[in-house]
PDB file of N, CA and C in Angstrom:
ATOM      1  N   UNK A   1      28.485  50.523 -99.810  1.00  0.00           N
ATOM      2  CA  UNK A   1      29.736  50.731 -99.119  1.00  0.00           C
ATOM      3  C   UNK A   1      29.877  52.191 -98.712  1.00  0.00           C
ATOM      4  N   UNK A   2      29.714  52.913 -99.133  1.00  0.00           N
ATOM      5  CA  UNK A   2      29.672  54.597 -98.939  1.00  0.00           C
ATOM      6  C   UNK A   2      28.641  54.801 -98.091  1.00  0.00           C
ATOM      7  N   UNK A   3      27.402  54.188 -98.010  1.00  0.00           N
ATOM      8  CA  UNK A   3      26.521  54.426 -97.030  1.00  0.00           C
ATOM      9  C   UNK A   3      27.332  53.896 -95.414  1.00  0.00           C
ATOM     10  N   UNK A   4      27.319  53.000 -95.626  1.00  0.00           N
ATOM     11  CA  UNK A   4      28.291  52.547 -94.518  1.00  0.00           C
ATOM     12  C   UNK A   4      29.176  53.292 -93.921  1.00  0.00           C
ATOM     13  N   UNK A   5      29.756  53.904 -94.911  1.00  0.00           N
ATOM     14  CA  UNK A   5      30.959  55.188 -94.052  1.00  0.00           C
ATOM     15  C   UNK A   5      30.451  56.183 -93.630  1.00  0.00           C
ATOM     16  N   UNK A   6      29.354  56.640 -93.869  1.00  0.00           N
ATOM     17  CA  UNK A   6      28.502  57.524 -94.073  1.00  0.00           C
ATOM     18  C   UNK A   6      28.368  57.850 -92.891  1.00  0.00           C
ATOM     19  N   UNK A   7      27.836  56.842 -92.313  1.00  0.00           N
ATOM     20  CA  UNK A   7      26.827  56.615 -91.360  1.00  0.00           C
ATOM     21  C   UNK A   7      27.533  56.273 -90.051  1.00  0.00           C
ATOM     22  N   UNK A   8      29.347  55.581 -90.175  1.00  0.00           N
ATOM     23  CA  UNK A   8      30.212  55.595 -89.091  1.00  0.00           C
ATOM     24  C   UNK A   8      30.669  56.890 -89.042  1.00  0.00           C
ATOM     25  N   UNK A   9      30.481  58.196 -89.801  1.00  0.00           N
ATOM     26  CA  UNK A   9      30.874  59.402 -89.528  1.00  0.00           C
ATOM     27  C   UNK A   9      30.061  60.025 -88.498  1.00  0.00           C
ATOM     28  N   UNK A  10      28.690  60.112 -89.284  1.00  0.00           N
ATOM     29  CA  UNK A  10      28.054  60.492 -88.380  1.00  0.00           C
ATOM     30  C   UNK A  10      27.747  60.256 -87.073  1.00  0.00           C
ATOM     31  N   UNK A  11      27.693  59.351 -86.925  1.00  0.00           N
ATOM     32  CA  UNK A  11      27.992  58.208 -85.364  1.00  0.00           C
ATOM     33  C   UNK A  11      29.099  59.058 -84.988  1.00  0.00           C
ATOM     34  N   UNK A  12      30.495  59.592 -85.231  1.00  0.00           N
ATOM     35  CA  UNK A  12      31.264  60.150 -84.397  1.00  0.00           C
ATOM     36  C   UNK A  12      31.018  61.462 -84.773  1.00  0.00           C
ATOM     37  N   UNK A  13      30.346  62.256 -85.665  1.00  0.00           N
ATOM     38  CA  UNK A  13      30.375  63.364 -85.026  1.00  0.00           C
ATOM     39  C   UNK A  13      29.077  63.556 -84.180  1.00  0.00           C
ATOM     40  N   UNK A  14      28.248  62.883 -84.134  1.00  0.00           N
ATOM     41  CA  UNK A  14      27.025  63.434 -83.120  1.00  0.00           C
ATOM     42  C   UNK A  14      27.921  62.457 -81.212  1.00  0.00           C
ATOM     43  N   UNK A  15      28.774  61.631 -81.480  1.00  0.00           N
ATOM     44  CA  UNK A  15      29.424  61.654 -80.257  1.00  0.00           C
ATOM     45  C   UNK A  15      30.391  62.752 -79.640  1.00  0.00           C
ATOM     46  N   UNK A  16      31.038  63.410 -80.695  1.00  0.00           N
ATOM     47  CA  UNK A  16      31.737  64.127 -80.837  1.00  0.00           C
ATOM     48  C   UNK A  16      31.382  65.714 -80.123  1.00  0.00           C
ATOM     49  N   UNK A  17      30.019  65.678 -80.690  1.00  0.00           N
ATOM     50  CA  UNK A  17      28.986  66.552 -80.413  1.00  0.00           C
ATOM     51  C   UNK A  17      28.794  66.567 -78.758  1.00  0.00           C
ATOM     52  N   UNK A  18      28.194  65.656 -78.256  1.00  0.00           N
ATOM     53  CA  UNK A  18      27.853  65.281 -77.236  1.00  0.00           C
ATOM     54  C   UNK A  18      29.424  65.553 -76.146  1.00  0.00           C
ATOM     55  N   UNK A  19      30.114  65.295 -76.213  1.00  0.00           N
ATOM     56  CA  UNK A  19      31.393  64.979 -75.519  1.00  0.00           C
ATOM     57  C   UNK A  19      31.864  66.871 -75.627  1.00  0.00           C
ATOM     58  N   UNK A  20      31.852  67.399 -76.251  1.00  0.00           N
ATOM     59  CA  UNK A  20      32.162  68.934 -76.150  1.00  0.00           C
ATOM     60  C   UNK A  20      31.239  70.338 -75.565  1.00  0.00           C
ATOM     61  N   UNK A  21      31.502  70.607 -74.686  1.00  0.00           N
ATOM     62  CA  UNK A  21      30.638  71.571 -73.920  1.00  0.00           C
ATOM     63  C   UNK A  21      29.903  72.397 -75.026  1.00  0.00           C
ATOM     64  N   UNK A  22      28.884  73.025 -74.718  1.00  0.00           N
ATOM     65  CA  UNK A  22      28.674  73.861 -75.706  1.00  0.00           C
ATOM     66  C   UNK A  22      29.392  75.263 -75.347  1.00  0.00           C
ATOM     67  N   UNK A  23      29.161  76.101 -77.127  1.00  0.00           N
ATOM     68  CA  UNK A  23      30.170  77.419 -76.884  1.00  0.00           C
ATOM     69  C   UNK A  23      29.905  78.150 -75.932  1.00  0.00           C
ATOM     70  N   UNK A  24      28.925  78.275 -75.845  1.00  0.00           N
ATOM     71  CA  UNK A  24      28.350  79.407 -74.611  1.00  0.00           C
ATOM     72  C   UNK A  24      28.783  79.113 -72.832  1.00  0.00           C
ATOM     73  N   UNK A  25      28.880  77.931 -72.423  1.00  0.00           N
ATOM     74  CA  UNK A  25      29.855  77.442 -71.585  1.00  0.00           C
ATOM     75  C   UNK A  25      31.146  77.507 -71.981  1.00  0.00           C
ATOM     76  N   UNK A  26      31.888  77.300 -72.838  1.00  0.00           N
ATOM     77  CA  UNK A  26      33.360  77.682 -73.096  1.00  0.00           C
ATOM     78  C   UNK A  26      33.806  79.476 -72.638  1.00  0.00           C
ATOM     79  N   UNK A  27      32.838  80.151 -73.631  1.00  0.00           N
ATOM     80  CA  UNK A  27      33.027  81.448 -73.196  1.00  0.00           C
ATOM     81  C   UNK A  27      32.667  81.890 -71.624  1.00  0.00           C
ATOM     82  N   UNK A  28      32.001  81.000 -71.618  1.00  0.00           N
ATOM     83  CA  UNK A  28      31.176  81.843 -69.870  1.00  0.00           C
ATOM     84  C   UNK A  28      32.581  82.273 -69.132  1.00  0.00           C
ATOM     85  N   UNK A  29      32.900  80.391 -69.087  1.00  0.00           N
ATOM     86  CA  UNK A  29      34.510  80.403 -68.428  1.00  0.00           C
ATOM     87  C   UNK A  29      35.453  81.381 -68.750  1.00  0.00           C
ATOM     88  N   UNK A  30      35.966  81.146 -69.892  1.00  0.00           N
ATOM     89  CA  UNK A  30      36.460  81.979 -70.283  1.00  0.00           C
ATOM     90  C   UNK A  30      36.853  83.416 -70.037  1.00  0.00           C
ATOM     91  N   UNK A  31      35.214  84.126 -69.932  1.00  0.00           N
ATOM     92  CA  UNK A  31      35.506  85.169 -69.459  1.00  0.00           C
ATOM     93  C   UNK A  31      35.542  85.228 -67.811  1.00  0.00           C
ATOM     94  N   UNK A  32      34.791  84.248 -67.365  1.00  0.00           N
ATOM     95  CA  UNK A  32      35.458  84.355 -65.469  1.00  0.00           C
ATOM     96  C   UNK A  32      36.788  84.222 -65.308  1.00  0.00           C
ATOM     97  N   UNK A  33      37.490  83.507 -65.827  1.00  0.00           N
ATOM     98  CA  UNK A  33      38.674  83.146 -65.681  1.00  0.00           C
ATOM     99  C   UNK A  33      39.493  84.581 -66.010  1.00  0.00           C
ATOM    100  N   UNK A  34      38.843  85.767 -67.208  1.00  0.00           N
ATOM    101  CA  UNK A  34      39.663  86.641 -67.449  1.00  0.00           C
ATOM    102  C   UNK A  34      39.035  87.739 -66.326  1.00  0.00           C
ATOM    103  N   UNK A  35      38.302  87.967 -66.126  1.00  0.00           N
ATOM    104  CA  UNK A  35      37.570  89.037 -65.167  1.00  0.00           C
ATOM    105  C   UNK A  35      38.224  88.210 -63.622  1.00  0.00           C
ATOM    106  N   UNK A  36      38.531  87.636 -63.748  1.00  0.00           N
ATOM    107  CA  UNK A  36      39.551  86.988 -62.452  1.00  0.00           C
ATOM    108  C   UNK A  36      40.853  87.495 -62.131  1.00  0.00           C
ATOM    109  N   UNK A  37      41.218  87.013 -63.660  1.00  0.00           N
ATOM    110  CA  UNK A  37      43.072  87.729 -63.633  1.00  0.00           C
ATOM    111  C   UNK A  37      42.935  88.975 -63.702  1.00  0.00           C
ATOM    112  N   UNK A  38      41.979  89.927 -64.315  1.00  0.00           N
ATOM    113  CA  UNK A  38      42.606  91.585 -64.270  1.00  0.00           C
ATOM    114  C   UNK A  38      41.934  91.769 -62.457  1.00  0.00           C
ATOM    115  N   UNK A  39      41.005  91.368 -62.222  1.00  0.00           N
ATOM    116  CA  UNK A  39      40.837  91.557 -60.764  1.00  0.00           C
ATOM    117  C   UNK A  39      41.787  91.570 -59.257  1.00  0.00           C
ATOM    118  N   UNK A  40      42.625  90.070 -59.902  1.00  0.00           N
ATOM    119  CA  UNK A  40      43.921  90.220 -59.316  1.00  0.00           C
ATOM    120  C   UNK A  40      44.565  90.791 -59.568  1.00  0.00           C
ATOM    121  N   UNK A  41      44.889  91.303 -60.787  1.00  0.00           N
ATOM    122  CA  UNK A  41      46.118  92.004 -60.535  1.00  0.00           C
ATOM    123  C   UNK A  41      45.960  93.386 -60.136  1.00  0.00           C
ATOM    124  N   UNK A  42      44.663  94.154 -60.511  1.00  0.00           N
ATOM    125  CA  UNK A  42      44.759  95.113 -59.814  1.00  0.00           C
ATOM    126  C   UNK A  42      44.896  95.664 -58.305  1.00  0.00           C
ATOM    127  N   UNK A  43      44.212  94.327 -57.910  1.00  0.00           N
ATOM    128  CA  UNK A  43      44.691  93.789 -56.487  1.00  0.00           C
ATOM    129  C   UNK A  43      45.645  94.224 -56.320  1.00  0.00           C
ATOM    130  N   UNK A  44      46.145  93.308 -56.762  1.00  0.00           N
ATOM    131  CA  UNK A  44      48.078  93.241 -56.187  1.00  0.00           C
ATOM    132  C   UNK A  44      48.923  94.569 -56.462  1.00  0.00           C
ATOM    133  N   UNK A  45      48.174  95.395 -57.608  1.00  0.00           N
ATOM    134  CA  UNK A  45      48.964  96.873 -57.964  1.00  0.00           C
ATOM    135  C   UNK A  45      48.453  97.815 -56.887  1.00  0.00           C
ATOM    136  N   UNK A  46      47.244  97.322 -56.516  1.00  0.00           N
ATOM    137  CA  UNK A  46      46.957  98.164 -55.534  1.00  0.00           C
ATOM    138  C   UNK A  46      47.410  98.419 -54.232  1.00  0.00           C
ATOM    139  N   UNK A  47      47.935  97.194 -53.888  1.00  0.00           N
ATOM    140  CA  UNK A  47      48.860  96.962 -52.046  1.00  0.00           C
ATOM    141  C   UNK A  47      48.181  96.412 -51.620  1.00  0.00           C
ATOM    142  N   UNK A  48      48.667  95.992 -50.204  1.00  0.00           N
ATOM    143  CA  UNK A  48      47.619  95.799 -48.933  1.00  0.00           C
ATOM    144  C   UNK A  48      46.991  96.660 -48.460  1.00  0.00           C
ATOM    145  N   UNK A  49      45.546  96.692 -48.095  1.00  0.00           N
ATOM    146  CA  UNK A  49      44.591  97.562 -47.459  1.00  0.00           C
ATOM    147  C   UNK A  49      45.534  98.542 -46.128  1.00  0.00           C
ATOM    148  N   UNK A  50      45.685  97.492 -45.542  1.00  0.00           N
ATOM    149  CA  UNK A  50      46.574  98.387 -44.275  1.00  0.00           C
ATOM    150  C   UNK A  50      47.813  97.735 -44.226  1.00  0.00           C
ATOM    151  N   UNK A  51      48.786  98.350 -44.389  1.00  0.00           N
ATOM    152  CA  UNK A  51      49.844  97.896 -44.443  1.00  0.00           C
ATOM    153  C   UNK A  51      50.574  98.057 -42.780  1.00  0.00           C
ATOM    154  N   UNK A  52      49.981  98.821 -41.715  1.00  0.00           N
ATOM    155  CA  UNK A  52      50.586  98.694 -40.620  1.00  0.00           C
ATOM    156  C   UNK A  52      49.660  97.688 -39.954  1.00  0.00           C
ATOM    157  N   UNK A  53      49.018  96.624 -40.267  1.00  0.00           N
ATOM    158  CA  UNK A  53      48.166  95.504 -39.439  1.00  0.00           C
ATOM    159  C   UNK A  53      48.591  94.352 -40.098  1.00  0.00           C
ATOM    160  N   UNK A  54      48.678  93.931 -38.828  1.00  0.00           N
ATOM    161  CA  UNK A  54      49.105  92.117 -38.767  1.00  0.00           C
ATOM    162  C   UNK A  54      48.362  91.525 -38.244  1.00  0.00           C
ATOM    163  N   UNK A  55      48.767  90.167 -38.378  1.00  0.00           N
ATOM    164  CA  UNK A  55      47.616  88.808 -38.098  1.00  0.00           C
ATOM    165  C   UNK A  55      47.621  89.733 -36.580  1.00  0.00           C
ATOM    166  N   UNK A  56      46.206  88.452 -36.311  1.00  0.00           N
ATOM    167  CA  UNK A  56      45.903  88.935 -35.042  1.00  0.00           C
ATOM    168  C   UNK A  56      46.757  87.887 -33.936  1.00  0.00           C
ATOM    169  N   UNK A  57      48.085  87.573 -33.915  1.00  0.00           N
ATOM    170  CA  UNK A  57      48.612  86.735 -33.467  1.00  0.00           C
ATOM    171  C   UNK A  57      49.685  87.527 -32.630  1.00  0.00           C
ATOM    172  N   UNK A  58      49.771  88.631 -33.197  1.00  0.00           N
ATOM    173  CA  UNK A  58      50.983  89.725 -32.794  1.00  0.00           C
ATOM    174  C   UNK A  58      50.401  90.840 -32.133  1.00  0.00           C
ATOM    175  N   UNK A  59      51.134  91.096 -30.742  1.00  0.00           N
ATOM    176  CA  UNK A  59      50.640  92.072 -30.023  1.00  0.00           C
ATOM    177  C   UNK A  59      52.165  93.417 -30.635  1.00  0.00           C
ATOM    178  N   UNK A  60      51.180  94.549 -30.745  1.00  0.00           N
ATOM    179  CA  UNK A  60      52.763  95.349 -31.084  1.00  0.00           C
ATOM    180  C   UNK A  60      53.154  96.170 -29.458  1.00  0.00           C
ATOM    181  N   UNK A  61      52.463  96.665 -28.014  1.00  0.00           N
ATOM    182  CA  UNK A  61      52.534  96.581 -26.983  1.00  0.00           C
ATOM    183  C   UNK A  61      52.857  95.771 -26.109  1.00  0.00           C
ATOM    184  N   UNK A  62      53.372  94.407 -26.222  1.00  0.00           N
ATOM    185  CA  UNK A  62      54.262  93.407 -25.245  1.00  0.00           C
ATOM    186  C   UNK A  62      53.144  92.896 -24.819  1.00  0.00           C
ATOM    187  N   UNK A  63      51.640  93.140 -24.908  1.00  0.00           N
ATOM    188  CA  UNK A  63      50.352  92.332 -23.508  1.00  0.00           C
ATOM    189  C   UNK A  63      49.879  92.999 -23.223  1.00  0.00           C
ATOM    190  N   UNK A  64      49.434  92.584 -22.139  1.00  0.00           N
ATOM    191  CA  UNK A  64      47.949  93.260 -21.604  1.00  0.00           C
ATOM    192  C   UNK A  64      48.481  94.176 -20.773  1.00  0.00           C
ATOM    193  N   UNK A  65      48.594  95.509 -20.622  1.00  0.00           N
ATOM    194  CA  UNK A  65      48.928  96.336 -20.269  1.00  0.00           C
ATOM    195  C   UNK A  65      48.766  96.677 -18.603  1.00  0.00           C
ATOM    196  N   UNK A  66      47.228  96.023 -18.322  1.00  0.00           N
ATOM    197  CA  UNK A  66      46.877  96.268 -17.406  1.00  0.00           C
ATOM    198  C   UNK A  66      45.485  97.005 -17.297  1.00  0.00           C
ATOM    199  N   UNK A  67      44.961  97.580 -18.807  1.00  0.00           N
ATOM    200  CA  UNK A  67      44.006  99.060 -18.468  1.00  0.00           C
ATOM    201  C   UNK A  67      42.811  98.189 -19.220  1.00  0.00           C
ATOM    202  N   UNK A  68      42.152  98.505 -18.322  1.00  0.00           N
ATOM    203  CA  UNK A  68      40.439  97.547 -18.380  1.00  0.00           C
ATOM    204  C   UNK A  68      39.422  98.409 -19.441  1.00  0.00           C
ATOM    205  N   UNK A  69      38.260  97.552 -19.612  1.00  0.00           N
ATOM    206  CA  UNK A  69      37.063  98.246 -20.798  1.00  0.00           C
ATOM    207  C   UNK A  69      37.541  97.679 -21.721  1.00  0.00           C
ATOM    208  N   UNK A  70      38.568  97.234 -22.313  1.00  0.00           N
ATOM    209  CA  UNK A  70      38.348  96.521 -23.615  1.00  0.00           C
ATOM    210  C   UNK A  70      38.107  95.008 -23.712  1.00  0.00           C
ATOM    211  N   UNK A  71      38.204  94.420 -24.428  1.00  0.00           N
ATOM    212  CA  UNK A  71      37.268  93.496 -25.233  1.00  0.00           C
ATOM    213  C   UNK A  71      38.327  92.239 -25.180  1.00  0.00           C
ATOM    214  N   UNK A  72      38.055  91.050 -24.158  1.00  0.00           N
ATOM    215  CA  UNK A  72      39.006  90.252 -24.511  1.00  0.00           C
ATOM    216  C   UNK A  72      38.866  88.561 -25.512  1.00  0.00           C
ATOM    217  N   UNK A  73      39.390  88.289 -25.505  1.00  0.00           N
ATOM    218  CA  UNK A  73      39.496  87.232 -26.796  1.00  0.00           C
ATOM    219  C   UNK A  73      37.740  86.507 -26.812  1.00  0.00           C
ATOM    220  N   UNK A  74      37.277  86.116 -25.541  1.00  0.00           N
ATOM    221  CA  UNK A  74      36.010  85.359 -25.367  1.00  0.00           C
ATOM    222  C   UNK A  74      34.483  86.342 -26.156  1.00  0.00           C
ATOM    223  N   UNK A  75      35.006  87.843 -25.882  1.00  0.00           N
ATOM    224  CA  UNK A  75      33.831  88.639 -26.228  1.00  0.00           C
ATOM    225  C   UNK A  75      33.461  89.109 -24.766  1.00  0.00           C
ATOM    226  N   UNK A  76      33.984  88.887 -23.910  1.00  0.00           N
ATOM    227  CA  UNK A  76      33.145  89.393 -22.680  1.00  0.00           C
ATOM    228  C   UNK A  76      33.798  90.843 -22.111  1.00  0.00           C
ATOM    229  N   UNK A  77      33.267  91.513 -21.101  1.00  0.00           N
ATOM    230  CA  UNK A  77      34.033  93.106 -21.363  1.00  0.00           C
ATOM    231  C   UNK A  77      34.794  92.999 -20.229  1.00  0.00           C
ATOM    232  N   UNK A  78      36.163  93.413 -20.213  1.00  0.00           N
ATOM    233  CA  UNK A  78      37.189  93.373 -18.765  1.00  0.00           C
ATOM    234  C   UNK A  78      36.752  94.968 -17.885  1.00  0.00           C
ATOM    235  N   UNK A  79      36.610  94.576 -16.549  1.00  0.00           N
ATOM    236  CA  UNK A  79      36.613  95.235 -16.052  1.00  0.00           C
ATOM    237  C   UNK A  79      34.727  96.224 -15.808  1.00  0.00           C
ATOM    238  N   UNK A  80      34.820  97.243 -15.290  1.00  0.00           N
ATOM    239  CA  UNK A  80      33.359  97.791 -14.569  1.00  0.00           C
ATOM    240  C   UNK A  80      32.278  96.746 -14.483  1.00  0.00           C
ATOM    241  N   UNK A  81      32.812  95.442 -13.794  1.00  0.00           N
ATOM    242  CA  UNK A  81      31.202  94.922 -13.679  1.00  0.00           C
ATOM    243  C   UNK A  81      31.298  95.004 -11.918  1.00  0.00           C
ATOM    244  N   UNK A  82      30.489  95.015 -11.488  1.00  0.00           N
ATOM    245  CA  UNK A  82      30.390  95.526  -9.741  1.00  0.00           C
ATOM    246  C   UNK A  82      29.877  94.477  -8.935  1.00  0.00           C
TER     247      UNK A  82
END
């Protein structure tokens, strides 16, 4: 009878076993997850890179001004081709 119990223990801890990551994966995470959060937050203590640039959705000049050589949305160059 004691062998019997014995032996349904072991049966759950070698399942038991099996079913739990090993430690060295627990920690891995672990520490990504923490080298994550101080990363952000220094981020965030730090600001935005440029704080006078916005999406590229916003013109702060009203449009196209009119004055050629620069670069329009396609990549192709406005203006001096002959």
């Amino acid at each position: 009878m004691d062998e019997s119990r014995q032996s349904s223990w072991t049966g759950v801890g070698a399942a038991l076993r099996k079913a739990v990551p090993p430690p060295a994966l627990c920690g891995f995470l672990l520490l990504l997850a923490l080298i994550f959060t101080v990363s952000y937050a220094v981020g965030a203590g730090a600001g935005p890179v440029a704080p006078g640039m916005h999406g590229s959705g916003t013109s702060r000049d009203g449009g196209d001004g009119g004055g050629g050589g620069g670069v329009d949305d396609m990549g192709n160059t406005q203006g001096g081709h002959g």
